[in-house]
Amino acid sequence: MLKITNAEFITSAADKAQFIKSDKPIIAVCGKSNVGKSSFINMLANRKKLAKVSKEPGRTRLVNYFDFGQFVLADLPGYGFARVSKAEKLKWARLLDDFFSEKENIAHVFALADIRHNPTEDDKQMVEYLYYHIVPFTVIATKADKLSRAQADKSVTNIAAVYKCGKDNVIATSAETRQGLEKTLERIETILLSGEEDA
């Protein structure tokens, strides 16, 4: 099993010129504002404050890079937050566009969705975007501790149906209880191994 022992923040990028190139595989994390991206990253890193958790949605306006040892994790700006200007939304959209235009540098994407709700239009758009650009992804259904096991299972089935992907491509997680951590680490291990085969 993959062990992550010493994850570190590398840098933030405000535009394409600042994106980093790495010899290590880059795994991106995307999701709407307040879906629990920072908590998910901290759970993976086994650290409480590697990624800053904000009570105020829409705080991540940059691409934040973290060194996770065997791979680099790129935390993308949260999308779909209502209380920002149109210009700010366009800026975020352009940043995401630029990021995915260099898809040969991206090994995989973890697309986060709140397990308690149906995927939003923004969520669906993001996943369609990944399909369109042929970027491999896994859906991380966050906040699973807020539902019973039966409800969570039903929600995973629903998310898989909405995204037109297999149910095994949706991992229910909880940063509170660390549910889904093992499955996520197994998925990362598979991603890293397939990258070595492609090299």
Coordinates of C-alpha atoms in Angstrom, one line a residue, residues 42-166:
N42 CA -5.2 17.0 4.2
M43 CA -6.6 13.5 4.8
L44 CA -4.4 12.2 1.9
A45 CA -1.3 13.9 3.4
N46 CA -2.1 12.8 6.9
R47 CA -1.7 16.4 8.0
K48 CA -4.2 18.8 9.5
K49 CA -3.1 22.1 7.8
L50 CA -1.2 21.3 4.6
A51 CA -4.1 22.8 2.6
K52 CA -5.9 25.7 4.2
V53 CA -9.5 24.9 5.0
S54 CA -11.7 28.0 4.7
K55 CA -15.1 28.6 6.1
E56 CA -15.6 31.0 3.2
P57 CA -16.2 29.2 -0.1
G58 CA -14.3 30.3 -3.1
R59 CA -11.0 31.0 -1.4
T60 CA -8.8 29.0 -3.7
R61 CA -8.2 31.2 -6.7
L62 CA -4.9 29.8 -7.7
V63 CA -3.5 26.4 -8.7
N64 CA -1.7 25.2 -5.5
Y65 CA 0.9 22.5 -6.0
F66 CA 2.0 20.0 -3.3
D67 CA 4.8 17.5 -3.4
F68 CA 3.5 14.1 -2.3
G69 CA 6.7 12.2 -2.7
Q70 CA 5.9 9.9 -5.6
F71 CA 3.6 12.4 -7.3
V72 CA 2.7 16.1 -7.4
L73 CA -0.8 17.1 -6.4
A74 CA -2.4 20.2 -8.0
D75 CA -5.3 21.8 -6.2
L76 CA -7.4 23.6 -8.7
P77 CA -9.6 26.7 -8.0
G78 CA -13.2 25.8 -6.8
Y79 CA -15.8 26.5 -9.3
G80 CA -19.5 27.4 -9.1
F81 CA -19.4 29.9 -6.3
A82 CA -22.1 32.5 -6.7
R83 CA -20.8 35.4 -4.8
V84 CA -17.9 36.4 -7.1
S85 CA -18.0 38.7 -10.1
K86 CA -18.4 37.6 -13.7
A87 CA -14.9 38.7 -14.4
E88 CA -13.5 36.6 -11.5
K89 CA -15.5 33.5 -12.8
L90 CA -14.1 34.1 -16.3
K91 CA -10.6 34.3 -14.8
W92 CA -11.1 31.0 -13.0
A93 CA -12.5 29.4 -16.2
R94 CA -9.5 30.5 -18.2
L95 CA -7.1 29.2 -15.5
L96 CA -8.8 25.8 -15.6
D97 CA -8.8 25.8 -19.5
D98 CA -5.1 26.6 -19.5
F99 CA -4.4 23.9 -17.0
F100 CA -6.2 21.2 -18.9
S101 CA -4.8 22.4 -22.3
E102 CA -1.5 20.9 -21.0
K103 CA -3.2 17.5 -20.4
E104 CA -0.1 15.5 -21.3
N105 CA 1.3 16.7 -17.9
I106 CA -1.8 15.4 -16.0
A107 CA -1.7 11.8 -15.0
H108 CA -5.2 11.8 -13.4
V109 CA -7.9 14.0 -11.9
F110 CA -9.9 13.5 -8.7
A111 CA -13.2 15.2 -9.3
L112 CA -14.9 15.9 -6.0
A113 CA -18.7 15.9 -5.5
D114 CA -20.7 16.3 -2.2
I115 CA -22.2 12.8 -1.6
R116 CA -25.3 14.5 0.0
H117 CA -26.5 16.2 -3.1
N118 CA -27.1 15.5 -6.8
P119 CA -24.2 16.7 -8.9
T120 CA -24.7 20.4 -9.9
E121 CA -24.7 21.7 -13.5
D122 CA -21.2 22.9 -12.8
D123 CA -20.1 19.4 -11.6
K124 CA -21.6 17.8 -14.7
Q125 CA -19.9 20.4 -17.0
M126 CA -16.5 19.7 -15.3
V127 CA -16.9 15.9 -15.8
E128 CA -18.0 16.4 -19.4
Y129 CA -15.0 18.6 -19.9
L130 CA -12.7 15.7 -18.6
Y131 CA -14.4 13.2 -21.0
Y132 CA -14.1 15.7 -23.9
H133 CA -10.4 16.2 -23.3
I134 CA -9.9 12.4 -22.6
V135 CA -8.4 13.1 -19.1
P136 CA -8.7 10.0 -16.8
F137 CA -10.6 10.7 -13.6
T138 CA -12.0 9.2 -10.4
V139 CA -15.0 10.7 -8.6
I140 CA -14.4 11.4 -4.9
A141 CA -17.8 11.6 -3.1
T142 CA -17.0 13.7 0.0
K143 CA -18.7 14.0 3.4
A144 CA -19.8 10.4 3.5
D145 CA -20.0 10.5 7.3
K146 CA -23.1 12.7 7.0
L147 CA -25.1 9.8 5.5
S148 CA -25.9 6.3 6.7
R149 CA -24.1 3.5 4.8
A150 CA -27.2 2.6 2.8
Q151 CA -27.8 6.3 1.9
A152 CA -24.2 6.7 0.9
D153 CA -24.3 3.6 -1.3
K154 CA -27.5 4.9 -3.0
S155 CA -25.8 8.2 -3.6
V156 CA -22.7 6.6 -5.1
T157 CA -24.9 4.7 -7.5
N158 CA -26.7 7.9 -8.4
I159 CA -23.5 9.9 -9.0
A160 CA -22.1 7.1 -11.2
A161 CA -25.3 7.2 -13.2
V162 CA -25.3 11.0 -13.6
Y163 CA -21.6 10.9 -14.7
K164 CA -22.0 7.8 -16.9
C165 CA -19.2 6.0 -15.2
G166 CA -18.8 2.7 -13.3

